[in-house]
CSV table of C-alpha atoms and ligand atoms in Angstrom, one decimal:
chain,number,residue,atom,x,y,z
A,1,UNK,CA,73.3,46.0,112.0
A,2,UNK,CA,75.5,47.3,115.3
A,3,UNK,CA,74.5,51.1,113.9
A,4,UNK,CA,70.6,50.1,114.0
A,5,UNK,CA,71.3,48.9,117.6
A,6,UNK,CA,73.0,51.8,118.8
A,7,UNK,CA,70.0,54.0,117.0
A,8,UNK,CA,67.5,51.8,119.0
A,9,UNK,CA,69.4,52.7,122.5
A,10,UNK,CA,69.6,56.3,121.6
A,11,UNK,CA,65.9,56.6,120.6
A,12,UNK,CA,65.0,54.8,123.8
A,13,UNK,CA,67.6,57.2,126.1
A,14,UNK,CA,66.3,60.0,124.1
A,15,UNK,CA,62.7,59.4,125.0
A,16,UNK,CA,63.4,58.4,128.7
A,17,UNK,CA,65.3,61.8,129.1
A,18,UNK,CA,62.1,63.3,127.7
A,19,UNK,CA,59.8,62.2,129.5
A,20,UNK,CA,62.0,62.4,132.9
A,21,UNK,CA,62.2,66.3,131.6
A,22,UNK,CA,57.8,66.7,131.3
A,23,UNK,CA,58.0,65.3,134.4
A,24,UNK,CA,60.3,67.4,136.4
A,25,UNK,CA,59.0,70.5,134.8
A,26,UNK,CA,54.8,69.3,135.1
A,27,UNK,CA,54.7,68.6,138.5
A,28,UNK,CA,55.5,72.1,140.3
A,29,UNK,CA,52.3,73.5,137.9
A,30,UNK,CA,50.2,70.6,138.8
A,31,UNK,CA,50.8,71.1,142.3
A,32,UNK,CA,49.9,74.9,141.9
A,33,UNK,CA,46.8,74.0,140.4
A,34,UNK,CA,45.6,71.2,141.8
A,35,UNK,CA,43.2,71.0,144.9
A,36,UNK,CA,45.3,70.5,147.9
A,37,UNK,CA,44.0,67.5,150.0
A,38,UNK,CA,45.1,65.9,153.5
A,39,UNK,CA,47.2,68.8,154.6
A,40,UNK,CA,45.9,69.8,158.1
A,41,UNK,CA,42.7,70.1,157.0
A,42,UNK,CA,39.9,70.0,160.1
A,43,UNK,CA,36.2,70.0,160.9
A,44,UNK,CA,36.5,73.3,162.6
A,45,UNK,CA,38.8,76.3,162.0
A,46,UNK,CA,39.1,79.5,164.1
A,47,UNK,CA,41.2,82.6,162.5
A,48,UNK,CA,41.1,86.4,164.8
A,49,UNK,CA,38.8,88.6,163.4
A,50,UNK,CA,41.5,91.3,163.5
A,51,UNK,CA,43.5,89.2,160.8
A,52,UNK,CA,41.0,90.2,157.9
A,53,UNK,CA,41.2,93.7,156.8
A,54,UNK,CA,37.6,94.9,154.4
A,55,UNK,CA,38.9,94.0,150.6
A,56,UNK,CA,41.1,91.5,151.9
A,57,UNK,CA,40.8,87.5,151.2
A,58,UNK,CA,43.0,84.8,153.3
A,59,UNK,CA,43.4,81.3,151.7
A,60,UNK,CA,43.4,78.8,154.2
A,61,UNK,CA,43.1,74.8,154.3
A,62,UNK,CA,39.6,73.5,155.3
A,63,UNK,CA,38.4,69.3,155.3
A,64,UNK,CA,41.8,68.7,153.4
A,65,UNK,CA,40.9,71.2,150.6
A,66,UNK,CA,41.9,74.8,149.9
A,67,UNK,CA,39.2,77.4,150.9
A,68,UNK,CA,39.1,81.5,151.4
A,69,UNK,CA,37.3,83.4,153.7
A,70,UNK,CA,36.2,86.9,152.2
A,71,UNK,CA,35.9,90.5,154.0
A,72,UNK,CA,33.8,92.5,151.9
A,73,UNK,CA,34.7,95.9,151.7
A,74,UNK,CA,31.0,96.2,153.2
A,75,UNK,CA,32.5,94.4,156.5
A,76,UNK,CA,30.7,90.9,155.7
A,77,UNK,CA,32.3,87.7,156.3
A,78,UNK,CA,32.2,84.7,153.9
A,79,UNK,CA,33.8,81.7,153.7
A,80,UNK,CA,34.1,79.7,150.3
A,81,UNK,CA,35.8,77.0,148.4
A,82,UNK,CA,38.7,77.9,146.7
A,83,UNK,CA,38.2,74.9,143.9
A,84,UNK,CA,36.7,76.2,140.9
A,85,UNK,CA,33.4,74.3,140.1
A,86,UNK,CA,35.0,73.8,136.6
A,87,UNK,CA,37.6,71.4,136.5
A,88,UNK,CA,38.9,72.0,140.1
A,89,UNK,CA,41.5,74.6,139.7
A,90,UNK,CA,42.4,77.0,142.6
A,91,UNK,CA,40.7,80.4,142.1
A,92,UNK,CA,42.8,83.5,142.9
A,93,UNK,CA,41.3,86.6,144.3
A,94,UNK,CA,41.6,89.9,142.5
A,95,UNK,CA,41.6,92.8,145.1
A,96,UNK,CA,41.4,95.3,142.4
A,97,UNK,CA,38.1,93.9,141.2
A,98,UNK,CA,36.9,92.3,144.1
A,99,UNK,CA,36.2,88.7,142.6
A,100,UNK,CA,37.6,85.7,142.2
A,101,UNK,CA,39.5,84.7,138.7
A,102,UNK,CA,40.3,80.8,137.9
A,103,UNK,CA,43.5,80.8,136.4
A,104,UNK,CA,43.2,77.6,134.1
A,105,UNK,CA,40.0,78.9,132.1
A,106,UNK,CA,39.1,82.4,132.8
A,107,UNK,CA,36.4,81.5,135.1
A,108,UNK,CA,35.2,85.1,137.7
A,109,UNK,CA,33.4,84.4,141.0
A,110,UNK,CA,31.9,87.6,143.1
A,111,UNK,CA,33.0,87.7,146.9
A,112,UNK,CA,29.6,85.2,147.6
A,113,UNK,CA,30.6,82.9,145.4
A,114,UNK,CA,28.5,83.5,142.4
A,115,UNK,CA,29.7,82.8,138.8
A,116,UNK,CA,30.2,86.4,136.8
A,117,UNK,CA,31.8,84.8,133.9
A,118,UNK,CA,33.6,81.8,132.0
A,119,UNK,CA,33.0,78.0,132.5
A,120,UNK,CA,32.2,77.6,136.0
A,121,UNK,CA,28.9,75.5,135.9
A,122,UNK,CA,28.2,76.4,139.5
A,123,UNK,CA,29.0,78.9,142.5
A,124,UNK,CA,31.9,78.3,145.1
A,125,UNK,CA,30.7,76.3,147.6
A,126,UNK,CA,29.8,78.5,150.8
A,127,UNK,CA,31.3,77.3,154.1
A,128,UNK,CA,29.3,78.5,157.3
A,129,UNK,CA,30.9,80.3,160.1
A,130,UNK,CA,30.3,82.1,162.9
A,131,UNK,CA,31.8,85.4,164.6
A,132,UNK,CA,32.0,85.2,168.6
A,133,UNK,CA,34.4,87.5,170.8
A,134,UNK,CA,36.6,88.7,167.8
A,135,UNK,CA,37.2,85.0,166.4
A,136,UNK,CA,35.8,83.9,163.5
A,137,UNK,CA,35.1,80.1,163.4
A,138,UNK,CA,34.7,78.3,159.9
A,139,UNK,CA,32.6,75.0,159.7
B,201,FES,S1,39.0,75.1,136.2
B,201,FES,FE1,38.4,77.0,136.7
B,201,FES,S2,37.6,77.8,134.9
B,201,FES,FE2,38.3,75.8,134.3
């Protein structure tokens, strides 16, 4: 009788020490993957031209959400979400390839935005911008 209670608290410490532990360990990778949201995000956004070399992609936050803006290796300038159109992972750029690669499903996006491959059921959303006196402003 006193055992069966003692097995009862174990079983219960046992599983809160569990689930404390998916916890600790979870939430560093969800915050990886996840979109990013209120975190100085802004209607308008102005980064130097100068900052961007041709090949090169800078990750930036944009209307509380992650977003990239793209030099080609061409010299165009383009300006994209960074939340795949899957299940809202943040894509990574690939410099060697020169696309985009989700890293929860495999999905590939070209420097415009395009889907190449995997799940994706749409492109990255294009953000506008404009270049004036060596400043590019997003939005
Ligand atoms: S969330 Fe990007 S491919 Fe699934």
């Amino acid at each position: 009788m006193e055992n069966e209670g003692r097995r009862r608290f174990l079983g219960v410490c046992v599983a809160g020490a569990t689930a404390a532990a998916a916890v600790a360990a979870g939430y560093p990778v969800f915050r990886y993957l996840a979109p990013r949201s209120g975190q100085g995000g802004g209607a308008k956004l102005v980064i130097p031209a100068g900052e961007l070399k041709e090949g090169d992609a800078k990750f930036f936050e944009f209307a509380g959400s992650s977003a990239v803006l793209i030099k080609t290796k061409s010299g165009e300038l383009v300006a994209l979400s960074a939340v795949c159109t899957h299940l809202g992972c943040i894509v990574q750029w690939v410099k060697e390839k020169q696309q985009f690669l989700c890293p929860c499903h495999g999905g590939q996006f070209s420097t415009d935005g395009t889907v190449l491959g995997g799940p994706p059921p749409r492109p990255l959303a294009k953000i506008p911008l404009t270049v004036t006196e060596g400043n590019i402003t997003i939005g």
